[in-house]
């Protein structure tokens, strides 16, 4: 139920700010973890109760663009400690890179982060700093 990380961590994606963290560095603040995803500049985990947690880059890999990847609002800094994206409880599935997509137990789909090509799916190309519900087409 705990998370350990290793490797490069210049944006905090391994739970510390350090270019090469020690092997098996414990990510602080997480318990009852059932799934983990590691990305290029951020990481995320799902706990048994369905809460999604994210840490690492909130900005682009070089810190020049605030993509809002952690889903916590327009704050312009990276986090080396897990934070829950706003409203992301009851999550059953998620994927991320620089855009996060999550499905909740109630079947709703949520997305946030980088959106310059419309990858959030909200009909815009505006970065979404907090999760937005995606309106799906009606099923046949």
Tab-separated table of C-alpha atoms in Angstrom:
chain	number	residue	atom	x	y	z
A	1	UNK	CA	0.000	0.000	0.000
A	2	UNK	CA	3.015	2.343	0.028
A	3	UNK	CA	4.823	3.823	-2.981
A	4	UNK	CA	8.558	3.884	-3.561
A	5	UNK	CA	10.318	5.616	-6.437
A	6	UNK	CA	13.757	6.026	-8.001
A	7	UNK	CA	15.479	7.753	-10.898
A	8	UNK	CA	15.495	11.318	-12.124
A	9	UNK	CA	13.206	13.652	-10.208
A	10	UNK	CA	13.841	17.222	-11.327
A	11	UNK	CA	10.126	18.148	-11.039
A	12	UNK	CA	9.391	16.029	-7.952
A	13	UNK	CA	7.914	13.089	-9.870
A	14	UNK	CA	9.771	10.605	-7.647
A	15	UNK	CA	8.551	12.290	-4.467
A	16	UNK	CA	11.690	14.390	-3.944
A	17	UNK	CA	13.356	17.287	-5.766
A	18	UNK	CA	16.643	15.685	-6.760
A	19	UNK	CA	17.997	14.796	-10.183
A	20	UNK	CA	18.840	11.279	-9.051
A	21	UNK	CA	17.013	10.158	-5.960
A	22	UNK	CA	18.194	7.176	-3.998
A	23	UNK	CA	16.746	3.838	-5.073
A	24	UNK	CA	13.523	3.053	-3.280
A	25	UNK	CA	12.774	6.520	-1.956
A	26	UNK	CA	9.439	6.324	-0.111
A	27	UNK	CA	6.829	8.753	-1.444
A	28	UNK	CA	5.545	10.510	1.670
A	29	UNK	CA	1.877	10.814	2.520
A	30	UNK	CA	0.445	7.818	0.672
A	31	UNK	CA	-1.157	4.704	2.143
A	32	UNK	CA	-3.559	2.037	0.912
A	33	UNK	CA	-2.353	2.507	-2.691
A	34	UNK	CA	-3.763	-0.011	-5.176
A	35	UNK	CA	-2.383	1.380	-8.487
A	36	UNK	CA	0.431	3.679	-9.558
A	37	UNK	CA	1.342	5.401	-12.844
A	38	UNK	CA	4.677	7.041	-13.467
A	39	UNK	CA	4.986	9.572	-16.249
A	40	UNK	CA	7.727	11.611	-17.799
A	41	UNK	CA	7.396	14.520	-15.369
A	42	UNK	CA	4.730	13.497	-12.886
A	43	UNK	CA	3.359	10.446	-11.121
A	44	UNK	CA	-0.018	9.467	-9.738
A	45	UNK	CA	-1.601	6.851	-7.511
A	46	UNK	CA	-5.053	5.577	-6.667
A	47	UNK	CA	-5.895	4.613	-3.103
A	48	UNK	CA	-8.292	1.881	-2.030
A	49	UNK	CA	-11.035	4.447	-1.297
A	50	UNK	CA	-10.921	5.768	-4.891
A	51	UNK	CA	-8.974	8.965	-4.190
A	52	UNK	CA	-6.567	9.963	-6.935
A	53	UNK	CA	-3.256	11.573	-5.904
A	54	UNK	CA	-0.698	13.280	-8.159
A	55	UNK	CA	2.768	14.767	-7.712
A	56	UNK	CA	5.613	16.103	-9.802
A	57	UNK	CA	5.262	18.629	-12.597
A	58	UNK	CA	2.341	21.020	-12.594
A	59	UNK	CA	4.164	22.813	-15.407
A	60	UNK	CA	5.906	21.796	-18.629
A	61	UNK	CA	9.097	19.761	-18.352
A	62	UNK	CA	11.192	22.942	-18.314
A	63	UNK	CA	8.801	24.883	-16.041
A	64	UNK	CA	8.012	27.477	-18.711
A	65	UNK	CA	4.323	26.649	-19.275
A	66	UNK	CA	1.761	26.001	-16.534
A	67	UNK	CA	-0.214	23.050	-17.910
A	68	UNK	CA	-2.066	22.427	-14.643
A	69	UNK	CA	-1.213	18.748	-14.777
A	70	UNK	CA	-1.831	18.146	-11.072
A	71	UNK	CA	-5.410	19.438	-11.269
A	72	UNK	CA	-5.069	21.735	-8.251
A	73	UNK	CA	-5.670	25.115	-9.873
A	74	UNK	CA	-3.432	27.664	-11.567
A	75	UNK	CA	-0.665	27.517	-8.957
A	76	UNK	CA	2.609	27.656	-10.817
A	77	UNK	CA	4.856	25.272	-8.973
A	78	UNK	CA	5.684	21.589	-8.991
A	79	UNK	CA	4.988	19.335	-6.001
A	80	UNK	CA	7.237	16.684	-4.487
A	81	UNK	CA	4.392	15.504	-2.238
A	82	UNK	CA	1.169	13.884	-3.431
A	83	UNK	CA	-1.858	16.176	-3.713
A	84	UNK	CA	-5.399	15.171	-4.683
A	85	UNK	CA	-6.637	16.810	-7.900
A	86	UNK	CA	-9.741	18.838	-7.031
A	87	UNK	CA	-12.811	16.594	-6.773
A	88	UNK	CA	-11.076	13.391	-7.826
A	89	UNK	CA	-12.554	10.856	-5.452
A	90	UNK	CA	-14.494	7.791	-6.509
A	91	UNK	CA	-12.030	7.197	-9.346
A	92	UNK	CA	-11.897	3.707	-10.880
A	93	UNK	CA	-9.573	4.328	-13.860
A	94	UNK	CA	-7.173	7.051	-14.987
A	95	UNK	CA	-4.347	7.703	-17.421
A	96	UNK	CA	-1.932	10.569	-17.599
A	97	UNK	CA	1.029	12.132	-19.236
A	98	UNK	CA	0.664	15.885	-19.520
A	99	UNK	CA	-3.116	15.511	-19.749
A	100	UNK	CA	-5.008	13.509	-17.121
A	101	UNK	CA	-8.204	11.589	-17.858
A	102	UNK	CA	-10.203	9.903	-15.086
A	103	UNK	CA	-13.373	7.820	-14.929
A	104	UNK	CA	-15.381	7.864	-11.707
A	105	UNK	CA	-17.567	5.126	-10.233
A	106	UNK	CA	-20.660	6.980	-11.441
A	107	UNK	CA	-19.436	6.680	-15.062
A	108	UNK	CA	-18.536	10.336	-15.510
A	109	UNK	CA	-15.334	11.202	-17.371
A	110	UNK	CA	-13.063	14.014	-16.227
A	111	UNK	CA	-9.932	15.551	-17.772
A	112	UNK	CA	-7.414	18.328	-17.106
A	113	UNK	CA	-3.958	19.539	-18.019
A	114	UNK	CA	-2.345	20.312	-21.349
A	115	UNK	CA	-4.920	21.017	-24.035
A	116	UNK	CA	-3.165	22.735	-26.951
A	117	UNK	CA	-4.496	20.081	-29.368
A	118	UNK	CA	-7.869	19.588	-27.679
A	119	UNK	CA	-6.707	16.500	-25.792
A	120	UNK	CA	-8.787	17.373	-22.703
A	121	UNK	CA	-11.917	16.865	-24.807
A	122	UNK	CA	-13.861	19.883	-23.580
A	123	UNK	CA	-14.170	21.494	-27.026
A	124	UNK	CA	-11.455	24.081	-26.354
A	125	UNK	CA	-7.702	24.372	-26.625
A	126	UNK	CA	-7.393	26.095	-23.257
A	127	UNK	CA	-5.285	24.520	-20.528
A	128	UNK	CA	-7.492	23.180	-17.765
A	129	UNK	CA	-5.898	23.633	-14.332
A	130	UNK	CA	-8.646	21.704	-12.555
A	131	UNK	CA	-10.690	18.675	-13.635
A	132	UNK	CA	-13.582	19.353	-16.012
A	133	UNK	CA	-16.358	16.898	-16.738
A	134	UNK	CA	-16.335	15.720	-20.338
A	135	UNK	CA	-19.717	15.536	-22.044
A	136	UNK	CA	-19.904	12.242	-23.901
A	137	UNK	CA	-22.079	11.700	-26.967
A	138	UNK	CA	-25.339	9.862	-26.369
A	139	UNK	CA	-25.076	6.116	-26.787
A	140	UNK	CA	-27.053	4.558	-29.650
